[in-house]
Backbone as ProteinMPNN parsed JSONL, in Angstrom:
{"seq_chain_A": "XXXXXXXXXXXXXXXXXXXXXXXXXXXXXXXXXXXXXXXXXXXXXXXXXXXXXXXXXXXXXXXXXXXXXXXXXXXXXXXXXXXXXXXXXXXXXXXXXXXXXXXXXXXXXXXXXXXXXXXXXXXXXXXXXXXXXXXXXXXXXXXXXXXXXXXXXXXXXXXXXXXXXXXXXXXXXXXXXXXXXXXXXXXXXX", "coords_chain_A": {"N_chain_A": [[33.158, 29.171, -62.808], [31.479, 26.418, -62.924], [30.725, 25.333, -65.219], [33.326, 24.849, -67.841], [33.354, 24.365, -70.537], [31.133, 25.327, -72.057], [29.55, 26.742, -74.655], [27.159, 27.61, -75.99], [23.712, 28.983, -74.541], [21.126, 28.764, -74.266], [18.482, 30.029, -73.194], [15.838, 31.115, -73.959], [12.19, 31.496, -74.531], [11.547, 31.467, -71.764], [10.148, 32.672, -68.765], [10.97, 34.588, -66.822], [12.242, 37.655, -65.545], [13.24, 40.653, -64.956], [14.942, 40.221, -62.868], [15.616, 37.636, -63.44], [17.251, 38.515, -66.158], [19.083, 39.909, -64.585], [21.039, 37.758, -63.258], [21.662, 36.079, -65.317], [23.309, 37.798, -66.654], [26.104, 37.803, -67.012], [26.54, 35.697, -68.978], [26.301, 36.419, -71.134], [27.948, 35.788, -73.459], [27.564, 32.833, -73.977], [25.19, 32.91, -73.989], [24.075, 34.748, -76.181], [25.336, 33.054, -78.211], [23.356, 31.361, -79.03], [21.455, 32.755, -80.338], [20.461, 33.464, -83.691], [22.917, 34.679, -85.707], [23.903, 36.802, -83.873], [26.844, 38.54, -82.26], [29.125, 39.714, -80.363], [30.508, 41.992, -81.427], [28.925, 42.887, -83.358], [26.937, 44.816, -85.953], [24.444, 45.575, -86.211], [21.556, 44.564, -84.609], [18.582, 42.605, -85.671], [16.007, 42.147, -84.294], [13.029, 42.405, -84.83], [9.444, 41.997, -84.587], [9.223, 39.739, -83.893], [6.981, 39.153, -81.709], [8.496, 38.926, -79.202], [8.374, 37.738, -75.314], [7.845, 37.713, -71.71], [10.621, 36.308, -70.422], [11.707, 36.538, -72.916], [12.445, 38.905, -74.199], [13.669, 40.113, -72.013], [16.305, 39.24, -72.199], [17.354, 39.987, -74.682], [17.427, 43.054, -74.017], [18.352, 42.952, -71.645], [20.455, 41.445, -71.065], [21.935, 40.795, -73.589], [22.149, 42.852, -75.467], [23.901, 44.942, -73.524], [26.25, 43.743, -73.812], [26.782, 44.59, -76.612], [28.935, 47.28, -77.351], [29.579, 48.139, -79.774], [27.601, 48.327, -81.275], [25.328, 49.568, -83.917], [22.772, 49.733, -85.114], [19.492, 49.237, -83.672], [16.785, 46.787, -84.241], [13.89, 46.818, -82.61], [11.389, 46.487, -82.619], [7.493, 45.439, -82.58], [7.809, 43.767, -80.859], [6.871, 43.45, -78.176], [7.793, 44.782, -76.229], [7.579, 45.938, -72.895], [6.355, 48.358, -70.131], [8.234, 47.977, -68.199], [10.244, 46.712, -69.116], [11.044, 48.654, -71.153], [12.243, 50.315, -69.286], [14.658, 48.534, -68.415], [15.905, 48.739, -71.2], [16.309, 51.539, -71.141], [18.618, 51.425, -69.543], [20.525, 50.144, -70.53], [21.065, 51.119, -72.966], [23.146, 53.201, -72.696], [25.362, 51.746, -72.305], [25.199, 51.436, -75.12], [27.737, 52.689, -76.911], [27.987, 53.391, -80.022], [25.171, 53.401, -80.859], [23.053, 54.197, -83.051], [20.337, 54.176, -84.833], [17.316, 52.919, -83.912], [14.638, 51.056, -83.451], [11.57, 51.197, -81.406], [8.789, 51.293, -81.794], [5.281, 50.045, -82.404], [4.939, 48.39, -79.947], [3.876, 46.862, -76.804], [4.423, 48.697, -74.604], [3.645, 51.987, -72.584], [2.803, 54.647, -71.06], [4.623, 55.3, -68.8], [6.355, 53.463, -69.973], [7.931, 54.83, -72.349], [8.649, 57.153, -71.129], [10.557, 56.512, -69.566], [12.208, 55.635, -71.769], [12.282, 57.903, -72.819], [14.488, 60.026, -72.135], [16.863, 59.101, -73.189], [16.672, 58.662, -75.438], [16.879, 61.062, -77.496], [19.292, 62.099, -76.378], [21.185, 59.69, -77.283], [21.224, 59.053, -79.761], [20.951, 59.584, -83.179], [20.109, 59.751, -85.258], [16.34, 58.546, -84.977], [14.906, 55.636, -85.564], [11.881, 54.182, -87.437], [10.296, 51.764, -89.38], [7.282, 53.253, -89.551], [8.65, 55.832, -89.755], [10.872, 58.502, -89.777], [12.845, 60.285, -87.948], [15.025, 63.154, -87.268], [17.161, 65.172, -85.928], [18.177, 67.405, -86.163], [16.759, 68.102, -88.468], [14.154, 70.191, -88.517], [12.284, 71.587, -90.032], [10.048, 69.976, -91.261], [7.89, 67.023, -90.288], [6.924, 63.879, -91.011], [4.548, 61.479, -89.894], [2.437, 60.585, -91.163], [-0.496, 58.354, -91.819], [0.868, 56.085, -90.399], [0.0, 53.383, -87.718], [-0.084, 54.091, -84.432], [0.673, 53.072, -81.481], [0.182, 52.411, -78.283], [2.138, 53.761, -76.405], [3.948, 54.491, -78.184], [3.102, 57.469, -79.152], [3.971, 58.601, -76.552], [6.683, 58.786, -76.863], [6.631, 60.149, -79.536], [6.156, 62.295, -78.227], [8.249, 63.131, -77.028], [10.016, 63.179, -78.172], [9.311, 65.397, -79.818], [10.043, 67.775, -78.11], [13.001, 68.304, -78.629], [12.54, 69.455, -81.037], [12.123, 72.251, -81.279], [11.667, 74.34, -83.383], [9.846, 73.107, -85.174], [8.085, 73.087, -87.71], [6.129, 71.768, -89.444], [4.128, 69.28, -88.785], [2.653, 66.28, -89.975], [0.424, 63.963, -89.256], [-1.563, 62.929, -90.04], [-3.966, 60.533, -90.507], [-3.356, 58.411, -88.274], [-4.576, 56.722, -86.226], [-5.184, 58.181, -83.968], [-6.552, 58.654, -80.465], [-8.591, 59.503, -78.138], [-6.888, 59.965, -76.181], [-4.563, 59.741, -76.761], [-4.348, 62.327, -78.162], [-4.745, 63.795, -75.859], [-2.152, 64.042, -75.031], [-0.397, 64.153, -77.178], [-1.14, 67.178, -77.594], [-0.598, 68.017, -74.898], [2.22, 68.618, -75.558], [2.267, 69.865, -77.474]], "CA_chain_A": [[31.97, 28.45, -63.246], [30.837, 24.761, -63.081], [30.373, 23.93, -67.077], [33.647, 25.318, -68.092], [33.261, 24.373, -71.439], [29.662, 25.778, -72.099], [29.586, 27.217, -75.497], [25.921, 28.101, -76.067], [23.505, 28.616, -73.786], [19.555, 28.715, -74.896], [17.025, 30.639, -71.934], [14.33, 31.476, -74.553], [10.984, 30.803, -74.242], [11.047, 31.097, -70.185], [8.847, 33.494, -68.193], [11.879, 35.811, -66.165], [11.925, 38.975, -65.648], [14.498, 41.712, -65.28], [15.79, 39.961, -61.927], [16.815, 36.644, -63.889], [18.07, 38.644, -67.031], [20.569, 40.095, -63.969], [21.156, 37.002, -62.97], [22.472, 35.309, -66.771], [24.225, 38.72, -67.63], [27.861, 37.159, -67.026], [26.778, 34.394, -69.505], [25.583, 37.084, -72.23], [28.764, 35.404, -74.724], [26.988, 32.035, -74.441], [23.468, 33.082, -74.822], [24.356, 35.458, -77.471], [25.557, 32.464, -79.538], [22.217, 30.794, -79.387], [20.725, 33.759, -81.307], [21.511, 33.35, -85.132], [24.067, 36.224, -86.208], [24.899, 37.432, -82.692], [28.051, 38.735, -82.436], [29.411, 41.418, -79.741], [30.806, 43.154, -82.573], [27.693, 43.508, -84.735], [26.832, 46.224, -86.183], [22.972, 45.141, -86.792], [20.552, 43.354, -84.363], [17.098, 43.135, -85.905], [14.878, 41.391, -83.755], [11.975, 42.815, -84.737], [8.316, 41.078, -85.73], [9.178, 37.858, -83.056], [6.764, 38.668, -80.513], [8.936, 38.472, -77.888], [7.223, 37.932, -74.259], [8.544, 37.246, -70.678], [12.01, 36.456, -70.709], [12.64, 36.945, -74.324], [12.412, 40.416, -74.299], [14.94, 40.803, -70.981], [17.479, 38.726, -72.726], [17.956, 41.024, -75.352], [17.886, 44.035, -73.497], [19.028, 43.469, -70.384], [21.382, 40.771, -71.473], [22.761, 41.049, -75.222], [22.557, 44.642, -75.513], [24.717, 45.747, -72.412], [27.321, 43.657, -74.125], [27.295, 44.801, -77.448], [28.983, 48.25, -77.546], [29.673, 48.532, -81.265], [25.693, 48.085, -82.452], [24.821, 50.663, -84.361], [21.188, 49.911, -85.339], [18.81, 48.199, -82.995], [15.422, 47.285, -84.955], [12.8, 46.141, -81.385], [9.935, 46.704, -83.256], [6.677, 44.959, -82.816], [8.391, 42.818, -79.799], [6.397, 42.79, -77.02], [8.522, 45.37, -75.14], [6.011, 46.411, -71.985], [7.232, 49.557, -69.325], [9.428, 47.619, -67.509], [11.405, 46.173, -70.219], [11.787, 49.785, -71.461], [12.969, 50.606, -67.903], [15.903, 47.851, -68.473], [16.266, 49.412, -72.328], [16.483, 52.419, -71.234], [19.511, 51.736, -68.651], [21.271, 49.456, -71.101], [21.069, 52.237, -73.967], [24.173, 54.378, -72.536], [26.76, 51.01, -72.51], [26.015, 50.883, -76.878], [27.644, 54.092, -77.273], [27.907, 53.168, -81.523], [23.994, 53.398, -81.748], [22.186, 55.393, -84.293], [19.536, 54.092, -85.198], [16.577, 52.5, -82.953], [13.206, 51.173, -83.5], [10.681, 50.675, -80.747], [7.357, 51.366, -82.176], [4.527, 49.048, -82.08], [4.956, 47.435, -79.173], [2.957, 46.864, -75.522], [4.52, 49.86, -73.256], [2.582, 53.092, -72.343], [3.597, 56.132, -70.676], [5.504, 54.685, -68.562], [7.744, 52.76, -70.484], [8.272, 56.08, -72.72], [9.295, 58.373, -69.934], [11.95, 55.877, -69.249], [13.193, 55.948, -73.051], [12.284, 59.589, -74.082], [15.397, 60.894, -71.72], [17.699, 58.556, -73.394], [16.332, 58.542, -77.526], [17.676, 62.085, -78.281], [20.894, 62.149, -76.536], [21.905, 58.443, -77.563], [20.779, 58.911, -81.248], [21.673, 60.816, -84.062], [18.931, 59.547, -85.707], [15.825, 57.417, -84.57], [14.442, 55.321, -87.124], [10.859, 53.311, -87.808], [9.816, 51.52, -89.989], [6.865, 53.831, -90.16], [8.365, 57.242, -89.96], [12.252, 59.209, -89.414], [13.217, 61.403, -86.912], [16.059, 63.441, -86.849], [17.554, 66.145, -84.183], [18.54, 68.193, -87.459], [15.423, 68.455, -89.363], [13.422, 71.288, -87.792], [11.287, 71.989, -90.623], [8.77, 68.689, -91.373], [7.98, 65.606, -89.518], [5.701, 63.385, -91.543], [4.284, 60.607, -89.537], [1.039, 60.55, -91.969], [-0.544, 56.684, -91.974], [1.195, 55.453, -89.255], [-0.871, 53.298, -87.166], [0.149, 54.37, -83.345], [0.722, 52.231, -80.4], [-0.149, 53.571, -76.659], [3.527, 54.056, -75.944], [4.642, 55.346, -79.924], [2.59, 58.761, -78.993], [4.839, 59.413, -75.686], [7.997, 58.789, -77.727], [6.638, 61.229, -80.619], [5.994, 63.726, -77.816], [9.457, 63.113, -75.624], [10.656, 64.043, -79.581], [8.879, 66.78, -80.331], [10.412, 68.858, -77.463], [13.634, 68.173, -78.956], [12.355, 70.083, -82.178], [10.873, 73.803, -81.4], [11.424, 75.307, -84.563], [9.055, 72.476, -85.567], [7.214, 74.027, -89.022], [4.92, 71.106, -89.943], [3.859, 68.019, -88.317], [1.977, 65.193, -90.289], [-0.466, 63.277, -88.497], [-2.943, 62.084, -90.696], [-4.664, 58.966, -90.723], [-2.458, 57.866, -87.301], [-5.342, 56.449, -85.639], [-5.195, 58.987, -82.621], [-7.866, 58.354, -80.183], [-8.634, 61.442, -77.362], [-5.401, 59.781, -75.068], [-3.241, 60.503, -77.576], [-4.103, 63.409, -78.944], [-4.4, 64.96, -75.176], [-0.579, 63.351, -75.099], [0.108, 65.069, -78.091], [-1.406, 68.637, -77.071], [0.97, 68.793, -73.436], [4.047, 68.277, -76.113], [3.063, 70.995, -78.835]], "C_chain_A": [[32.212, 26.936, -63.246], [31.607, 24.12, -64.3], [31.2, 24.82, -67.18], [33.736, 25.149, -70.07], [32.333, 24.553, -72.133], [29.915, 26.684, -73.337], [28.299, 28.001, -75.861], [24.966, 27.893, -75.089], [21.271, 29.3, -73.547], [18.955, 28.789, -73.599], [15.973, 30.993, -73.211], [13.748, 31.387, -74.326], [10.524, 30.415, -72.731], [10.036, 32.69, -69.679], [9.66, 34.778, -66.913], [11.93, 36.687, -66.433], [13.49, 39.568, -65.775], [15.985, 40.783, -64.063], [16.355, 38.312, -62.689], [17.611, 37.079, -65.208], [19.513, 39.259, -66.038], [21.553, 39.448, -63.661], [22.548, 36.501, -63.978], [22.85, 36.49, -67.5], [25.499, 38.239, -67.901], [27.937, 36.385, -68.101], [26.532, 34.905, -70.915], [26.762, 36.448, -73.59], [27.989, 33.934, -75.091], [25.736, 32.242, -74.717], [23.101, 33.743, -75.655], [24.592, 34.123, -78.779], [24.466, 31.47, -79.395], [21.193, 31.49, -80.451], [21.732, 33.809, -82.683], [21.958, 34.643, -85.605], [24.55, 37.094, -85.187], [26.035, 37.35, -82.695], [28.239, 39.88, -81.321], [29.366, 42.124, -80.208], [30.305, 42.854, -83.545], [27.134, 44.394, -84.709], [25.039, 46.435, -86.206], [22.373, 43.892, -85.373], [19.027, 43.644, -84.922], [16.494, 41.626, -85.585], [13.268, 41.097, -83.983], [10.661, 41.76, -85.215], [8.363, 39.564, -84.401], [7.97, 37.927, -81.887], [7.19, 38.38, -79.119], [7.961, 38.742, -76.44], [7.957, 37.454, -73.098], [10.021, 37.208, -71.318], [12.614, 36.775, -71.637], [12.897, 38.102, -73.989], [13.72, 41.138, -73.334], [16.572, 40.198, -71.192], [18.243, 39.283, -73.866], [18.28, 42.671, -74.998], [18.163, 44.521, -72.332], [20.55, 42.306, -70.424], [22.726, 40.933, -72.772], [23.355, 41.958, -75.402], [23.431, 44.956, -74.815], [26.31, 45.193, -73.255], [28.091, 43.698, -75.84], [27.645, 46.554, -77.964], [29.044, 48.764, -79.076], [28.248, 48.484, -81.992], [25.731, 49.504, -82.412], [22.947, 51.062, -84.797], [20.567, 48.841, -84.565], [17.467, 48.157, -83.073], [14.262, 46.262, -83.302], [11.463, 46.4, -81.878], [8.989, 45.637, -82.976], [7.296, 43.327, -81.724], [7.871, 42.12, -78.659], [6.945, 43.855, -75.627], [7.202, 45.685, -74.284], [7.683, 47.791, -71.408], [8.31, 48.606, -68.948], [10.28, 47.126, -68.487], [11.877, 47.587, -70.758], [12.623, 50.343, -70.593], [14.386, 50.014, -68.099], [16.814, 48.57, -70.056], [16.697, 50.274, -71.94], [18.014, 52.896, -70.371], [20.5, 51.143, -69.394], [21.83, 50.427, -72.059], [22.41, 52.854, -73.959], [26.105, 53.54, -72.97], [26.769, 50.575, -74.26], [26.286, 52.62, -77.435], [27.907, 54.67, -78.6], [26.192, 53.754, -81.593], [23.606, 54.658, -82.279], [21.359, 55.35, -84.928], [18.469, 52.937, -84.407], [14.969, 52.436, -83.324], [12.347, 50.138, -82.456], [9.116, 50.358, -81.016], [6.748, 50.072, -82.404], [4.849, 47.827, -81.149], [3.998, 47.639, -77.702], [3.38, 47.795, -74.312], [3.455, 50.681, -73.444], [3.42, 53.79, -72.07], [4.613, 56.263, -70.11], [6.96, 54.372, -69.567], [8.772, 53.99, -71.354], [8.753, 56.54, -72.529], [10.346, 57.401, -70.145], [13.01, 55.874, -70.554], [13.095, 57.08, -73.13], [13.801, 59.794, -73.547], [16.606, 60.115, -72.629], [18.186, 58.619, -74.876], [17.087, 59.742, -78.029], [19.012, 62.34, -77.629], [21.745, 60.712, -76.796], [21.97, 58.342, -78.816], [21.221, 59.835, -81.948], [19.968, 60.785, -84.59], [17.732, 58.22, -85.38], [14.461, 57.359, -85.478], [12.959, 54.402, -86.672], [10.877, 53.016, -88.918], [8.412, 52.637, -90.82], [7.215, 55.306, -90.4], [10.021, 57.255, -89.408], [12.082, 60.151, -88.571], [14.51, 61.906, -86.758], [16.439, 64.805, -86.363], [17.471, 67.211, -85.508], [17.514, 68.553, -88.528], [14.25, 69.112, -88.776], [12.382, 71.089, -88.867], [9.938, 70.864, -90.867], [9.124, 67.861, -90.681], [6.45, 64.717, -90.058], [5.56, 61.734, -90.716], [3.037, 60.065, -89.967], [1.141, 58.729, -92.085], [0.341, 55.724, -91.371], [0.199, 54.73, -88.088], [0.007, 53.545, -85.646], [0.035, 53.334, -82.507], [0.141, 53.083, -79.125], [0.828, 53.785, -76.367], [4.126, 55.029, -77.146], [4.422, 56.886, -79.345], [3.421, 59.569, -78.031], [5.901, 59.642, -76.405], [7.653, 60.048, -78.915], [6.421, 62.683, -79.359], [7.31, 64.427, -76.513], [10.175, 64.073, -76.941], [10.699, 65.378, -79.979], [9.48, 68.083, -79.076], [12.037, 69.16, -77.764], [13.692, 69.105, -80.63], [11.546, 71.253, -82.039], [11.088, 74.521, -82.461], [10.839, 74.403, -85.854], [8.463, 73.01, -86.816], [5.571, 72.803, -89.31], [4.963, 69.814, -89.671], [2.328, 66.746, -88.717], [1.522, 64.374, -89.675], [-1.41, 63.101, -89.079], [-2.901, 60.449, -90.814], [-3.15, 57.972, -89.404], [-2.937, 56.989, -86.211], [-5.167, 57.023, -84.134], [-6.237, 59.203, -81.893], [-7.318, 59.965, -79.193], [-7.607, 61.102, -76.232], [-4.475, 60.627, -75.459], [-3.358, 61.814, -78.071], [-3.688, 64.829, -76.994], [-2.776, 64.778, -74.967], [-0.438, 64.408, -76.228], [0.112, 67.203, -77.767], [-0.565, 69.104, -75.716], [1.817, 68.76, -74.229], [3.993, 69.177, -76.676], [3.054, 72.142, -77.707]], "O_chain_A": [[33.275, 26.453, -63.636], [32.42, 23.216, -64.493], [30.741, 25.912, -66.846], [34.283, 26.052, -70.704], [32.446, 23.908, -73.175], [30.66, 27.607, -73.009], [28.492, 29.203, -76.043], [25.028, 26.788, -74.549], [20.625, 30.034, -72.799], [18.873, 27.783, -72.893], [14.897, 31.106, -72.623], [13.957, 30.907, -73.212], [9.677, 29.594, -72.38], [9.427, 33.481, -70.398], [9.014, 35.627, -66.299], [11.709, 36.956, -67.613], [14.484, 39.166, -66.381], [17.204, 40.699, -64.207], [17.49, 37.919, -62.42], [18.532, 36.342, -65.559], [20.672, 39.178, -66.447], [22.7, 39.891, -63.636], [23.755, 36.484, -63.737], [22.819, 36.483, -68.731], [25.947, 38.285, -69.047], [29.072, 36.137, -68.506], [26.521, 34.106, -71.851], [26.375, 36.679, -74.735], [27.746, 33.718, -76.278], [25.206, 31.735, -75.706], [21.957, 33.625, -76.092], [24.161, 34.188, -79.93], [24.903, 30.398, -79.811], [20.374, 30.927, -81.178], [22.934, 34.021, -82.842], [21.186, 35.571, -85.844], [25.394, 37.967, -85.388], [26.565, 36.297, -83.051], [27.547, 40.895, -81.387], [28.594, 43.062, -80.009], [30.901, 42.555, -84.58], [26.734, 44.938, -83.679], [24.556, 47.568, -86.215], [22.718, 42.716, -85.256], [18.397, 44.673, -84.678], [16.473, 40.549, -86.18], [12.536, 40.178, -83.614], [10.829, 40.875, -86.054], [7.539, 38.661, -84.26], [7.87, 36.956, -81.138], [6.582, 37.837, -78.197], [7.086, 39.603, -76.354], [8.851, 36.668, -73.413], [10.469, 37.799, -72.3], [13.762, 37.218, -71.614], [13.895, 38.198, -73.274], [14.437, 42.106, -73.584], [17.616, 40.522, -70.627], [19.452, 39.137, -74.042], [19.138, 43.36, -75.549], [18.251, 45.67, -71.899], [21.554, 42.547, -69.755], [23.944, 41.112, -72.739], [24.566, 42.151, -75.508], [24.241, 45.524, -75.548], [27.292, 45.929, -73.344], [29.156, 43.246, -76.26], [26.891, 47.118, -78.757], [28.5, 49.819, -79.403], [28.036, 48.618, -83.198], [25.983, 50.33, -81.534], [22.247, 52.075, -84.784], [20.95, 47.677, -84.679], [16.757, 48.94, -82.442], [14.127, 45.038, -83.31], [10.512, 46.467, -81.099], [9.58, 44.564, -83.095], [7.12, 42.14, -81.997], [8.075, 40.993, -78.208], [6.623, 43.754, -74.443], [6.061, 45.705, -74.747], [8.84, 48.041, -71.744], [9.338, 48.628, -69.625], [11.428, 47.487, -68.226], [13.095, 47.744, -70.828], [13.677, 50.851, -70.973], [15.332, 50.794, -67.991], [18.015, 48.841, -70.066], [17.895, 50.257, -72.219], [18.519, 54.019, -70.371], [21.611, 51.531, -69.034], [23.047, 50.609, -72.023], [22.928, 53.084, -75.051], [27.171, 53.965, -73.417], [27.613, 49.865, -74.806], [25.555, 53.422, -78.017], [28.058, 55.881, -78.758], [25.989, 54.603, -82.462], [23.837, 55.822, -81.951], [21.21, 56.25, -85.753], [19.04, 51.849, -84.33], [14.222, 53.405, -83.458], [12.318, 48.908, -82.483], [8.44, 49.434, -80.564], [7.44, 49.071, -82.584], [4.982, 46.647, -81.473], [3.399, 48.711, -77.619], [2.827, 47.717, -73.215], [2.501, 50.422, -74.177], [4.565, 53.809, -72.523], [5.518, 57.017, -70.469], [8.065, 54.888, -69.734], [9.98, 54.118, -71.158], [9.656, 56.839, -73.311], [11.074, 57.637, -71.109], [14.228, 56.042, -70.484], [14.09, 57.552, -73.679], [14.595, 59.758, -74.488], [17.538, 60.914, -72.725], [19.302, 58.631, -75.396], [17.907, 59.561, -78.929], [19.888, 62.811, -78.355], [22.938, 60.686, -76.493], [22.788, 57.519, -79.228], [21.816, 60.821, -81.512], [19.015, 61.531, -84.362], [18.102, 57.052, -85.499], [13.588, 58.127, -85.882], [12.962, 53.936, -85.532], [11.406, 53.792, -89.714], [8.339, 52.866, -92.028], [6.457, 56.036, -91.037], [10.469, 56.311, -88.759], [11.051, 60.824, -88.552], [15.274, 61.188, -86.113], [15.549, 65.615, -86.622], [16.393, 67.791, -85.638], [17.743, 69.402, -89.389], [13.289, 68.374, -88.558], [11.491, 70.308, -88.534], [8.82, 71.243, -90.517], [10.288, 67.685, -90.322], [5.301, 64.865, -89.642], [6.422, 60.886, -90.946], [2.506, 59.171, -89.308], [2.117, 58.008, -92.295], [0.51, 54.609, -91.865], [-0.463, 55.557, -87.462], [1.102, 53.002, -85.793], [-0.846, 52.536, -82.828], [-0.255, 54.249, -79.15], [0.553, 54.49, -75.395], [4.662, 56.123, -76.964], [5.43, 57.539, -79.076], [3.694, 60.753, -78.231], [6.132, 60.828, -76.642], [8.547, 60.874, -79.102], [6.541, 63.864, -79.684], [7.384, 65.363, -75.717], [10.677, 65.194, -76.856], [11.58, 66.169, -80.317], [9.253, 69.269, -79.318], [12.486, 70.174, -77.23], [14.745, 69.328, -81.227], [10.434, 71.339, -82.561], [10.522, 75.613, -82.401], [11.073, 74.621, -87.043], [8.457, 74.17, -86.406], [4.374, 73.088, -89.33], [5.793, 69.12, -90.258], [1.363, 66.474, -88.002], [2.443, 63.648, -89.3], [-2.417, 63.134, -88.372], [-2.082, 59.576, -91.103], [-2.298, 57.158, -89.76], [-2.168, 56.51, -85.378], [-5.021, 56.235, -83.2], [-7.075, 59.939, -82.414], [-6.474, 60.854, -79.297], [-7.466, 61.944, -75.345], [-3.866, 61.603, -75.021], [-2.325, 62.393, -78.406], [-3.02, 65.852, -76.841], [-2.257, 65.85, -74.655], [-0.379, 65.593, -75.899], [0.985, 68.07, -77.759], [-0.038, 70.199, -75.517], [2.826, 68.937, -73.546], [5.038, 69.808, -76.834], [3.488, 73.264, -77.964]]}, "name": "protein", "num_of_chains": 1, "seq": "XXXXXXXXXXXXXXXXXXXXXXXXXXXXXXXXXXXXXXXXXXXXXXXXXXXXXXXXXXXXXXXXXXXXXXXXXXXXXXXXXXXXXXXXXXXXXXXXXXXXXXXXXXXXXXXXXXXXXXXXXXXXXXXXXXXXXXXXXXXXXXXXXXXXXXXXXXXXXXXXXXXXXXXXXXXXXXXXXXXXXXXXXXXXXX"}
């Protein structure tokens, strides 16, 4: 490299996609320490709530992520993720082989982006967490997702889940705001 003494190295706020987060992967130690509490070896990123959009979004998970194997909880909530960013999530997912806890919900994917996480959420997870609701491989009998408001993407993810649970007993869905997408989404899963 050029700037050998390059300590931090601030892309935020640009408009790149997946092909320039491939680009500034090599550099993921300096652009990690532009983000406050990044650390390789952290156990915790919670991003969640920022909005992320264009490049943000591929800098944490096509950048950060790949190089932090020890994360154990990764909160993406309410981010901005779209399909294709789940596409890059979903390939990054396998190099944090610590995680155990994961929240995507409320954000801008669809069916798409879904498919590309469902295959990944139950064998990478022990347990995958929201804010509004738990999921775990081990709890056959209830799944209360009651008063949850739903995203267009949340619904694939509850139904990549639910095939992961056939001795299912009782599934809470009230007040989830489920329009007739989701529910026919829901009906191919039960």
């Amino acid at each position: 490299p050029a700037v050998t003494g390059l300590k931090e190295l601030n892309v935020f706020g640009n408009a790149f996609g997946e092909d320039g987060a491939n680009a500034l992967a090599p550099y993921s130690e300096v652009i990690g320490a532009s983000v406050p509490g990044w650390r390789q070896d952290a156990k915790v990123l919670d991003v969640s709530g920022r909005g992320m959009v264009g490049g943000n979004v591929y800098i944490v998970v096509g950048i950060l992520l790949p190089a932090m194997a020890a994360l154990e909880k990764l909160d993406l909530g309410k981010c901005g993720l779209d399909d294709k960013a789940c596409a890059v999530l979903a390939n990054a997912l396998p190099a944090v082989t610590g995680l155990k806890e994961l929240n995507v919900f409320e954000n801008a994917f669809g069916e798409d982006g879904a498919k590309a996480l469902a295959p990944r959420l139950p064998n990478s997870l022990e347990t995958f967490k929201s804010t509004k609701f738990q999921w775990s491989a081990g709890d056959t009998e209830a799944w209360h997702v009651s008063e949850s408001k739903l995203g267009p993407g949340d619904i694939h993810i509850v139904a990549a889940l639910l095939q992961k649970v056939p001795a299912l007993k009782k599934l809470d869905l009230d007040k989830c705001g489920l329009d007739d997408k989701a529910c026919a989404v829901l009906a191919n899963a039960l």
